[in-house]
Every structure is written in structure tokens, then in C-alpha cells.
Coordinates of C-alpha atoms and ligand atoms in Angstrom, one line a residue:
X1 CA 64.2 105.6 114.5
X2 CA 67.0 104.1 116.7
X3 CA 70.2 102.7 115.2
X4 CA 69.9 99.0 114.7
X5 CA 72.4 96.3 115.6
X6 CA 75.2 95.5 113.2
X7 CA 74.5 93.9 109.8
X8 CA 75.1 90.2 109.7
X9 CA 77.6 88.6 107.2
X10 CA 76.2 86.2 104.6
X11 CA 77.6 82.8 103.7
X12 CA 79.2 82.1 100.4
X13 CA 76.5 79.6 99.5
X14 CA 73.8 82.1 100.1
X15 CA 75.5 84.7 97.9
X16 CA 76.1 82.2 95.1
X17 CA 72.5 81.2 95.1
X18 CA 71.3 84.8 94.8
X19 CA 73.5 85.4 91.8
X20 CA 72.4 82.1 90.1
X21 CA 68.8 83.2 90.5
X22 CA 69.4 86.4 88.7
X23 CA 71.4 84.7 86.0
X24 CA 68.4 82.5 85.2
X25 CA 66.0 85.5 85.2
X26 CA 68.3 87.5 82.9
X27 CA 68.7 84.6 80.5
X28 CA 64.9 84.5 80.3
X29 CA 65.0 88.0 78.6
X30 CA 62.5 89.5 81.1
X31 CA 64.5 92.7 81.8
X32 CA 65.0 93.7 78.2
X33 CA 61.7 95.1 77.0
X34 CA 61.2 98.8 77.2
X35 CA 57.9 98.3 79.1
X36 CA 59.6 96.3 81.8
X37 CA 62.3 98.9 82.3
X38 CA 59.8 101.7 82.5
X39 CA 57.6 99.8 85.0
X40 CA 60.7 99.0 87.2
X41 CA 61.8 102.7 87.2
X42 CA 58.3 103.9 87.9
X43 CA 58.1 101.5 90.9
X44 CA 61.4 102.9 92.2
X45 CA 60.2 106.5 91.8
X46 CA 56.9 105.7 93.6
X47 CA 58.6 103.9 96.4
X48 CA 61.0 106.7 97.1
X49 CA 58.2 109.3 97.1
X50 CA 56.0 107.1 99.3
X51 CA 58.7 106.4 101.8
X52 CA 60.2 109.9 102.0
X53 CA 59.7 110.2 105.7
X54 CA 61.2 106.8 106.5
X55 CA 64.3 107.7 104.3
X56 CA 64.7 111.0 106.1
X57 CA 64.5 109.2 109.5
X58 CA 67.0 106.5 108.5
X59 CA 69.5 109.2 107.4
X60 CA 69.0 111.1 110.6
X61 CA 69.7 107.9 112.6
X62 CA 72.8 107.0 110.7
X63 CA 74.3 110.4 110.0
X64 CA 72.2 113.0 111.8
X65 CA 71.4 114.4 108.3
X66 CA 69.0 117.3 108.4
X67 CA 65.7 117.0 106.4
X68 CA 67.0 119.6 103.9
X69 CA 70.2 117.7 103.3
X70 CA 68.4 114.4 103.1
X71 CA 66.0 115.7 100.5
X72 CA 68.5 117.7 98.3
X73 CA 71.4 115.2 98.3
X74 CA 69.7 111.9 98.5
X75 CA 66.0 111.9 97.7
X76 CA 65.5 114.8 95.2
X77 CA 68.6 113.9 93.2
X78 CA 67.2 110.3 92.7
X79 CA 63.8 111.5 91.7
X80 CA 65.2 113.9 89.1
X81 CA 67.5 111.2 87.7
X82 CA 64.5 108.8 87.3
X83 CA 62.4 111.4 85.5
X84 CA 65.3 112.4 83.3
X85 CA 65.9 108.7 82.4
X86 CA 62.2 107.9 81.7
X87 CA 61.9 110.9 79.3
X88 CA 64.9 109.8 77.2
X89 CA 64.9 106.0 77.5
X90 CA 63.3 105.3 74.1
X91 CA 66.0 107.3 72.4
X92 CA 68.9 105.8 74.3
X93 CA 67.7 102.2 73.6
X94 CA 67.6 102.7 69.8
X95 CA 70.4 101.2 67.7
X96 CA 72.7 104.0 66.7
X97 CA 73.5 104.2 63.0
X98 CA 77.1 104.9 62.0
X99 CA 78.6 105.7 58.6
X100 CA 80.4 102.9 56.6
X101 CA 83.6 103.2 54.7
X102 CA 83.9 103.2 50.9
X103 CA 85.3 99.6 51.1
X104 CA 81.9 98.6 52.7
X105 CA 79.7 100.3 50.1
X106 CA 76.2 98.9 50.2
X107 CA 76.3 97.8 53.8
X108 CA 74.9 99.5 57.0
X109 CA 76.7 99.9 60.3
X110 CA 75.0 100.4 63.7
X111 CA 75.6 100.0 67.4
X112 CA 73.1 98.2 69.5
X113 CA 73.1 98.8 73.2
X114 CA 72.6 95.6 75.1
X115 CA 72.6 95.0 78.9
X116 CA 75.6 93.3 80.4
X117 CA 73.5 90.9 82.5
X118 CA 73.8 90.5 86.3
X119 CA 75.4 93.5 87.9
X120 CA 76.8 94.1 91.4
X121 CA 76.5 97.6 92.9
X122 CA 78.5 98.3 96.0
X123 CA 77.8 101.5 98.0
X124 CA 79.6 103.5 100.7
X125 CA 78.1 105.1 103.8
X126 CA 78.3 108.8 103.2
X127 CA 75.2 109.2 100.9
X128 CA 74.1 105.7 101.6
X129 CA 70.7 105.9 100.0
X130 CA 71.5 107.9 96.9
X131 CA 74.8 106.2 96.0
X132 CA 73.2 102.8 96.2
X133 CA 70.2 103.7 94.0
X134 CA 71.6 106.2 91.5
X135 CA 73.6 103.4 89.7
X136 CA 70.6 101.1 90.0
X137 CA 68.6 103.5 87.8
X138 CA 71.3 103.1 85.1
X139 CA 71.4 99.4 85.5
X140 CA 67.6 99.0 85.2
X141 CA 67.4 101.5 82.3
X142 CA 70.0 99.5 80.4
X143 CA 68.1 96.2 81.0
X144 CA 70.2 94.5 83.7
X145 CA 69.4 92.7 86.9
X146 CA 71.2 94.0 90.1
X147 CA 72.5 92.9 93.4
X148 CA 72.9 95.8 95.8
X149 CA 75.5 95.8 98.6
X150 CA 74.9 98.8 101.0
X151 CA 77.4 99.9 103.5
X152 CA 77.3 98.1 106.8
X153 CA 78.4 101.4 108.6
X154 CA 74.9 102.9 108.0
X155 CA 72.8 100.0 109.1
X156 CA 69.4 101.8 109.4
X157 CA 69.6 102.9 105.8
X158 CA 70.9 99.5 104.7
X159 CA 67.9 97.8 106.2
X160 CA 65.5 100.3 104.7
X161 CA 67.0 99.8 101.2
X162 CA 66.6 96.0 101.7
X163 CA 63.0 96.4 102.8
X164 CA 62.0 98.8 100.0
X165 CA 63.6 96.7 97.2
X166 CA 61.9 93.6 98.5
X167 CA 58.5 95.4 98.4
X168 CA 58.9 96.4 94.7
X169 CA 61.1 93.9 93.0
X170 CA 61.4 90.1 92.9
X171 CA 64.9 88.9 94.1
X172 CA 65.8 87.4 90.7
X173 CA 65.6 91.0 89.3
X174 CA 66.9 93.2 92.1
X175 CA 68.1 92.0 95.5
X176 CA 69.9 93.6 98.4
X177 CA 72.6 91.5 100.0
X178 CA 73.5 93.2 103.3
X179 CA 76.8 92.6 104.9
X180 CA 80.3 93.9 105.4
X181 CA 83.8 92.9 104.1
X182 CA 83.2 89.2 104.3
X183 CA 80.0 89.3 102.4
X184 CA 81.6 91.6 99.8
X185 CA 84.5 89.2 99.4
X186 CA 82.0 86.3 98.7
X187 CA 80.2 88.5 96.2
X188 CA 83.4 89.4 94.4
X189 CA 84.0 85.7 93.9
X190 CA 80.8 85.4 91.8
X191 CA 80.5 85.5 88.0
X192 CA 78.9 89.0 87.7
X193 CA 78.7 90.6 84.3
X194 CA 79.5 94.1 85.6
X195 CA 80.7 95.6 88.9
X196 CA 79.9 99.2 89.9
X197 CA 81.8 100.3 93.0
X198 CA 81.6 103.5 95.0
X199 CA 84.1 103.8 97.9
X200 CA 87.7 104.4 98.9
X201 CA 90.8 104.1 96.7
X202 CA 92.3 101.1 98.7
X203 CA 89.1 99.1 98.4
X204 CA 88.7 100.1 94.8
X205 CA 92.0 98.4 94.1
X206 CA 90.7 95.2 95.9
X207 CA 87.6 95.3 93.7
X208 CA 89.5 95.7 90.5
X209 CA 91.9 92.9 91.4
X210 CA 89.0 90.6 92.2
X211 CA 87.2 91.5 89.0
X212 CA 90.3 90.9 86.9
X213 CA 90.2 87.2 87.7
X214 CA 87.1 86.9 85.5
X215 CA 87.8 90.0 83.4
X216 CA 84.6 91.6 84.7
X217 CA 84.3 95.2 83.6
X218 CA 84.2 97.7 86.4
X219 CA 83.2 101.3 87.2
X220 CA 85.2 102.6 90.2
X221 CA 83.8 105.8 91.8
X222 CA 86.6 106.6 94.3
X223 CA 87.8 109.5 96.3
X224 CA 91.0 111.5 97.1
X225 CA 92.0 115.0 97.9
X226 CA 90.0 117.6 95.9
X227 CA 91.6 121.1 95.8
X228 CA 89.8 124.4 96.1
X229 CA 91.5 127.5 94.9
X230 CA 90.5 131.1 95.5
X231 CA 92.4 133.8 93.6
X232 CA 92.7 137.5 94.2
X233 CA 90.0 138.3 91.6
X234 CA 87.3 136.0 93.1
X235 CA 84.0 137.3 94.5
X236 CA 85.0 136.5 98.1
X237 CA 81.6 136.8 99.7
X238 CA 80.0 134.4 97.2
X239 CA 83.0 132.1 97.2
X240 CA 82.9 131.8 101.0
X241 CA 79.2 130.8 100.9
X242 CA 79.7 128.2 98.1
X243 CA 82.8 126.8 99.7
X244 CA 81.4 126.5 103.2
X245 CA 78.4 124.7 101.7
X246 CA 80.6 122.3 99.7
X247 CA 82.9 121.6 102.6
X248 CA 80.5 121.3 105.5
X249 CA 77.5 119.6 104.0
X250 CA 77.2 116.1 105.6
X251 CA 80.0 117.3 108.0
X252 CA 82.5 117.2 105.2
X253 CA 81.8 113.5 104.5
X254 CA 81.4 114.0 100.8
X255 CA 83.6 112.4 98.1
X256 CA 83.8 115.7 96.2
X257 CA 84.0 118.0 99.1
X258 CA 86.8 120.6 98.8
X259 CA 89.5 118.8 100.7
X260 CA 92.0 121.7 101.2
X261 CA 92.1 125.4 100.3
X262 CA 94.6 127.5 98.5
X263 CA 93.8 131.2 98.8
X264 CA 95.8 134.1 97.2
X265 CA 97.9 135.8 99.9
X266 CA 96.5 139.3 98.9
X267 CA 93.0 138.2 99.9
X268 CA 93.6 135.6 102.5
X269 CA 92.6 137.6 105.6
X270 CA 89.5 139.0 104.0
X271 CA 88.5 135.6 102.7
X272 CA 88.9 133.9 106.0
X273 CA 86.8 136.6 107.6
X274 CA 84.0 135.9 105.0
X275 CA 84.3 132.2 105.5
X276 CA 84.0 132.2 109.3
X277 CA 81.1 134.6 109.0
X278 CA 79.2 132.3 106.7
X279 CA 80.0 129.2 108.7
X280 CA 78.4 130.9 111.7
X281 CA 75.4 131.9 109.6
X282 CA 74.9 128.3 108.4
X283 CA 75.5 126.4 111.6
X284 CA 75.2 129.1 114.4
X285 CA 77.9 129.9 117.1
X286 CA 77.5 126.4 118.4
X287 CA 77.5 123.9 115.5
X288 CA 77.9 120.9 117.9
X289 CA 74.3 121.6 119.1
X290 CA 72.9 122.6 115.7
X291 CA 70.3 120.3 114.1
X292 CA 71.4 121.3 110.6
X293 CA 74.9 120.0 111.2
X294 CA 75.8 116.3 110.6
X295 CA 77.8 113.9 112.8
X296 CA 80.8 111.7 111.9
X297 CA 79.7 108.2 111.0
X298 CA 81.4 106.3 113.7
X299 CA 84.0 106.2 116.5
X300 CA 86.8 105.1 114.1
X301 CA 86.3 108.0 111.7
X302 CA 85.8 110.4 114.6
X303 CA 89.2 109.4 116.2
X304 CA 90.9 109.5 112.8
X305 CA 89.6 113.0 112.2
X306 CA 90.4 114.2 115.7
X307 CA 94.1 113.4 115.3
X308 CA 94.2 115.8 112.3
X309 CA 93.6 118.7 114.6
X310 CA 97.2 118.4 115.8
X311 CA 98.5 118.7 112.3
X312 CA 98.3 122.5 112.2
X313 CA 97.2 125.7 113.9
X314 CA 93.4 125.8 114.4
X315 CA 92.2 129.3 113.4
X316 CA 88.5 128.6 113.7
X317 CA 86.4 125.9 115.3
X318 CA 88.2 122.8 116.5
X319 CA 85.8 121.7 119.3
X320 CA 84.7 118.1 119.3
X321 CA 81.9 116.1 121.0
X322 CA 83.2 112.6 121.5
X323 CA 79.9 111.2 122.8
X324 CA 77.9 112.3 119.7
X325 CA 80.8 112.0 117.2
X326 CA 80.7 115.6 116.2
X327 CA 83.5 118.0 115.1
X328 CA 83.0 121.7 114.5
X329 CA 83.6 123.2 111.1
X330 CA 87.3 123.8 111.5
X331 CA 89.9 125.9 109.6
X332 CA 93.4 124.8 110.1
X333 CA 96.8 126.2 108.9
X334 CA 98.8 123.0 108.4
X335 CA 102.3 122.9 110.0
X336 CA 103.6 121.8 106.6
X337 CA 102.5 119.8 103.5
X338 CA 103.9 116.5 104.9
X339 CA 101.4 116.2 107.8
X340 CA 98.7 113.5 107.5
X341 CA 95.9 116.0 107.0
X342 CA 97.7 117.1 103.8
X343 CA 98.4 113.6 102.7
X344 CA 95.3 111.6 103.4
X345 CA 91.7 112.2 102.1
X346 CA 90.1 114.1 105.0
X347 CA 86.5 113.2 104.6
X348 CA 85.4 115.4 107.5
X349 CA 84.8 119.0 108.5
X350 CA 88.5 120.0 108.8
X351 CA 89.7 122.4 106.2
X352 CA 93.4 123.1 105.8
X353 CA 94.1 126.6 104.5
X354 CA 97.2 127.5 102.6
X355 CA 98.2 130.7 100.8
X356 CA 99.8 131.2 97.4
X357 CA 101.5 133.9 95.4
X358 CA 101.3 132.6 91.8
X359 CA 98.7 130.2 90.4
X360 CA 101.5 128.2 88.8
X361 CA 102.7 127.1 92.3
X362 CA 99.2 125.8 93.0
X363 CA 99.1 124.0 89.7
X364 CA 102.5 122.4 90.4
X365 CA 101.3 121.3 93.9
X366 CA 98.2 119.6 92.4
X367 CA 99.8 117.9 89.5
X368 CA 102.5 116.5 91.7
X369 CA 99.8 114.5 93.5
X370 CA 97.2 111.8 92.4
X371 CA 94.6 113.1 90.0
X372 CA 91.7 114.5 92.1
X373 CA 88.1 113.5 91.9
X374 CA 87.1 117.2 91.9
X375 CA 88.7 120.6 91.6
X376 CA 87.1 124.0 92.4
X377 CA 88.4 127.3 91.2
X378 CA 87.1 130.7 92.2
X379 CA 88.3 133.4 89.9
X380 CA 87.0 136.1 87.5
X381 CA 90.1 135.9 85.3
X382 CA 89.7 134.0 82.1
X383 CA 93.5 133.3 81.7
X384 CA 93.7 131.8 85.2
X385 CA 90.6 129.6 84.4
X386 CA 92.1 128.4 81.2
X387 CA 95.5 127.8 82.7
X388 CA 94.1 125.6 85.5
X389 CA 91.7 123.7 83.3
X390 CA 94.4 123.0 80.7
X391 CA 97.1 122.1 83.2
X392 CA 95.4 119.9 85.7
X393 CA 93.6 116.6 85.1
X394 CA 90.7 115.9 87.5
X395 CA 87.4 114.0 87.4
X396 CA 85.1 117.0 87.2
X397 CA 84.5 120.2 89.1
X398 CA 83.3 123.8 89.0
X399 CA 84.5 127.2 88.3
X400 CA 83.0 129.6 90.9
X401 CA 81.0 126.9 92.7
X402 CA 81.4 123.6 94.6
X403 CA 79.6 120.2 94.3
X404 CA 77.0 121.4 91.8
X405 CA 78.5 119.5 88.8
X406 CA 77.4 116.3 90.5
X407 CA 73.8 117.4 90.6
X408 CA 73.0 117.7 87.0
X409 CA 72.1 114.6 84.9
X410 CA 73.4 116.3 81.8
X411 CA 77.0 116.0 83.1
X412 CA 78.7 112.6 83.4
X413 CA 80.2 112.2 86.9
X414 CA 83.4 110.2 87.6
X415 CA 87.0 110.3 88.5
X416 CA 90.3 109.9 86.6
X417 CA 93.5 108.1 87.6
X418 CA 93.4 107.2 91.3
X419 CA 90.0 109.0 91.7
X420 CA 88.2 106.5 89.6
X421 CA 87.4 104.7 86.3
X422 CA 84.3 105.4 84.3
X423 CA 81.4 107.7 84.9
X424 CA 77.6 107.8 85.3
X425 CA 74.5 110.0 85.7
X426 CA 72.0 110.6 83.0
X427 CA 72.8 109.1 79.6
X428 CA 76.3 108.1 80.8
X429 CA 74.7 105.7 83.4
X430 CA 72.8 104.0 80.6
X431 CA 76.0 103.8 78.6
X432 CA 78.0 102.5 81.5
X433 CA 75.6 99.6 82.0
X434 CA 75.3 98.8 78.3
X435 CA 77.6 97.0 76.0
X436 CA 77.4 98.6 72.5
X437 CA 77.4 95.8 70.1
X438 CA 78.8 96.8 66.7
X439 CA 76.9 95.2 63.8
X440 CA 77.5 95.4 60.0
X441 CA 74.5 94.5 57.9
X442 CA 75.7 93.6 54.4
X443 CA 73.6 93.9 51.2
X444 CA 72.8 90.9 49.1
X445 CA 72.1 93.0 46.0
X446 CA 75.7 92.8 44.8
X447 CA 79.0 91.5 45.9
X448 CA 82.5 92.9 45.3
X449 CA 84.6 90.0 44.0
X450 CA 87.9 92.0 44.2
X451 CA 88.2 91.2 48.0
X452 CA 88.4 87.4 47.4
X453 CA 91.7 85.5 47.0
X454 CA 93.0 85.4 43.4
X455 CA 90.6 88.1 42.2
X456 CA 91.7 89.8 39.0
X457 CA 93.3 93.1 39.8
X458 CA 92.1 92.6 43.4
X459 CA 95.0 94.1 45.2
X460 CA 95.1 97.1 42.8
X461 CA 91.5 98.0 43.5
X462 CA 91.9 97.5 47.2
X463 CA 95.0 99.8 47.3
X464 CA 93.0 102.4 45.4
X465 CA 90.0 102.2 47.8
X466 CA 92.1 102.0 51.0
X467 CA 94.7 104.7 50.3
Ligands
NAD501 P1 84.9 101.8 101.6 O1 85.8 101.7 100.4 O2 85.5 101.6 103.0 O3 83.6 100.9 101.5 C1 82.8 100.9 100.4 C2 82.1 99.6 100.3 O4 83.1 98.5 100.2 C3 81.3 99.2 101.5 O5 80.0 98.7 101.0 C4 82.1 98.2 102.2 O6 81.3 97.2 102.9 C5 82.9 97.5 101.2 N1 84.3 97.2 101.6 C6 85.0 97.8 102.6 N2 86.2 97.2 102.8 C7 86.2 96.1 101.9 C8 87.1 95.1 101.6 N3 88.3 95.0 102.2 N4 86.8 94.2 100.6 C9 85.6 94.3 100.0 N5 84.7 95.2 100.3 C10 85.0 96.1 101.2 O7 84.4 103.3 101.5 P2 83.5 104.1 102.6 O8 84.3 104.4 103.8 O9 82.2 103.5 102.7 O10 83.3 105.5 101.8 C11 84.2 106.5 101.8 C12 85.1 106.6 100.6 O11 84.2 106.5 99.4 C13 85.8 107.9 100.4 O12 87.1 107.6 100.0 C14 85.0 108.7 99.4 O13 85.8 109.6 98.7 C15 84.6 107.6 98.5 N6 83.3 108.0 97.8 C16 83.4 108.2 96.5 C17 82.3 108.6 95.8 C18 82.3 108.9 94.3 O14 81.2 109.0 93.8 N7 83.4 108.9 93.7 C19 81.1 108.8 96.5 C20 81.1 108.6 97.9 C21 82.2 108.2 98.5

């Protein structure tokens, strides 16, 4: 499949009409029954299964993703999320009983999950299929309608998502509005009930500002610089394999990829030897020609990444192919920590390597910067693990692995501080797209008169009950 031409922008009127349609459908109550949600999720599951080859081809065209990467990081993860949701949806939808206070004796308290209504889900280009549809699973499970806005930078996948959604859903339930910045601005001007955004920190701020005009609740799944730390007790061979996998999957264009590395100076040489060995094993001596190795999404990002190569001494890799937008897996010793590669989110296959003497230096370095989306620590020392986990705030991460925390529906996924607001996956997706309505059901069997104005000894009794 060849890349298609750019995605056209939509008009404000068009966008407003799409939202109005969904408002009416939601008000009709169609999306709320359990059977409707199950049917919609099953349709999504079947469509993904049936169109596996087309999805793989679209990801190949947009990002040169290998079939293995396309399956594990985009298709398989969605199928698992849908199965997980279908198995537990009845339980999640049930009102949750809570205890009541002594002052409320005789009454019952419970929380009822209800859908927000019409939701907007905006996706980035790096995992363009998965990051568009994973939030949709939560939105549907919770009983919402959704407008999807795929990234215009991966046009083949954007078109495919639009086609698949049209085949399985009516537009008043789920509709894809393709477009770029202009279209998104029009969308952000609409009265959505919830906005779920995945993308960069600067655009996340634009989204939150736009949402604030109508006080629309948001989830922001953003990015940043995720540190990776290898101490002197780590299993170096295993760490090298897991770090190379996390850093160079999708040519480093992964929100939770290790951004930079701190390795203990006692094991630095040995670790770099292991790391270069494993990179060659994964992508051969000539990664630029290797089919398993991804490309950079476009010219702009290719040029941006190429300039980082001058920010330090290249100790491995460093070759580029401008025509095909490819950059070798590259290890770089930065000139200092003030260069761009150490200040900006890299989002590519360039890996700055720094050494450390004491873990406290590393902790200080990380906490002096915005809270990362992910953190990876490789150690066999319990005290080091506890020290890092207790001292550093980050969205989520792994001890002795990379990326894997995102791939289990049992763990909520999200950022903190500048790396994001809110979380999703598994039950937390359902919770994200639900408002939990608190309800107190009072008994009519009796009524405490002491709470009313002028009740005899009222205040005395209240004081006793509420002390
Ligand atoms: P981006 O912020 O440039 O774009 C994301 C979406 O916002 C796209 O659909 C785009 O059309 C739209 N957009 C872009 N500029 C806009 C503007 N000015 N106004 C309104 N809408 C606009 O992000 P990207 O380049 O597509 O993706 C890369 C970023 O996303 C990285 O920072 C990465 O860390 C982050 N990311 C985060 C996660 C996560 O789960 N936390 C996952 C993937 C990517």
C-alpha cells in the first residue's frame, strides 16, 4: 500500500454537525445498555481480526513497522484489551455499595457509573492504530459515543481507521473526523462531554486550555524524557537486551521509550559492549537496510533528530539515510547536560549515555526536571530500588525491564505532572470514561427528628454522633 496524499481539513460547520448528531444519539439512551456495549466491542474485535493484513500494511506504509511490531504493539494489545473488558464489564457496570456514617443510619450509599456522553479521542502518529482505538474501548465500555481524530502524519492508517469505523458503527455512535491542526481546533470548540488526548506536552497544554472554556474534563497522555538507570549490580546482559528493545522499537518513536541512560561507571564499558552486541543481533550490522527496523515518520522529525547527532560524541551507529528517513540505533555521549538532546524529548533512535558514581546523583538529576512519563531501573539491590521508587515521581515504569508496564491491562497507564493527567487501560479506562454518581437512598421506615431546626436536644445529639 502506497502512502496517500495529505488528509484534508474539515470545516467548522461539518464538525459541529457531527457532534450534534452524536449528542442526539446519546440522549436517546442507545449506548447505555450492557448488550449494546458488548455488541459494539465485539464488532471492534472482529473488525481488527478480519483486517489484520490491512492494518499491518498501513503501518508498514506510514512507519515501516515490521509485522512483528505491528502485531505486538498495535493489534495484539487491542485484542487483549477488548477480551479483558468483555470478561469484566458486567462487574464494572454495577453500582458500587459504600458504607454510610452513623449519622445516616438506615440509609444506603452507592456509586453509579454513568457515561459522560459525547467524547473526543485525539491520537498521535507513533502507534497510530492502537492509540486511537485503545481509549475507544474504554469509551464504549462505559457507554459513551466517540469522535476519533487520528494523526494526519500517518495518513494511510488514518484512512484505514476511518474506513473500518464506518463499516461497523453508525456515525452518530462512533465517527472518525480526519484532519490536522485546523480540524482539531474546530473540534476543540465543540461541547464535548470528555476529551481524551494522546500527544505532546505543548499540544496537551492547548487541549487543556480549550477544554477549560467549557470545563470539559480531560485525560492527557503526554510525553517527556524517561530516564533509564543501570547500576553496578544489574544483570548487564539481560538489561542490554531489554533496554535495546525498549529504546529501538519503532525506531525510538515510543512515548515511554528510555530517553537517556545513566550507567554506573564501574560497569559502563562492559554494559556498552553488551548493548552494541545486542543492537547488532536485533537489527544486523546494517540496520538502515533491515526490514525489522522502523523509519522516522517524516522529514521534519528526521531533520530534528539528525541535529542531535552533533550534541555529543557518537560511540555507536550514527549513520542516516535521508531519502528513506532512517537513522541507525545510535549511542551518544552528550557534550554536557545543557545540549538539546538532553533537554528535549528525543523520540527517536538516539540514546545519550551518561555515567554515575552514586545513585543519589541520578535521583537529583531526575527530580530537578519535569516528572517523567516512565522510569526504568536495572538493579539487584533492594535498597537502591526502594530509594529510587520513594524519591522520584513518574507516571509508571519497570524495575529490570522496559515498556512492559504498558502492556498489561491490570496496570493503569498514565503520566504525572508534565507527562500527563489521568490514566487508562483495563478497568481504569472504564473509570476514566465514567462519572461515578454518588447516591444516598434514605429509608422511609423512620426519621430522626433531631436534625431539624428547633429539635429538642438536637445539637446535643448531633455533637455526640459527630464527635
Ligand atoms: P502532537 O501533540 O503533535 O499531535 C497529537 C495530535 O494533536 C494529532 O492528532 C494532531 O493532529 C493534533 N495537534 C497537533 N498540533 C495541534 C495544535 N496546535 N492544536 C490542536 N491539535 C493539534 O503529538 P505527536 O507528534 O503526534 O506525538 C508525539 C508525542 O506524543 C510525543 O511527545 C509522545 O511522547 C507523545 N505520546 C504520548 C503517549 C502516551 O500514551 N502518553 C503515547 C504516544 C505519544
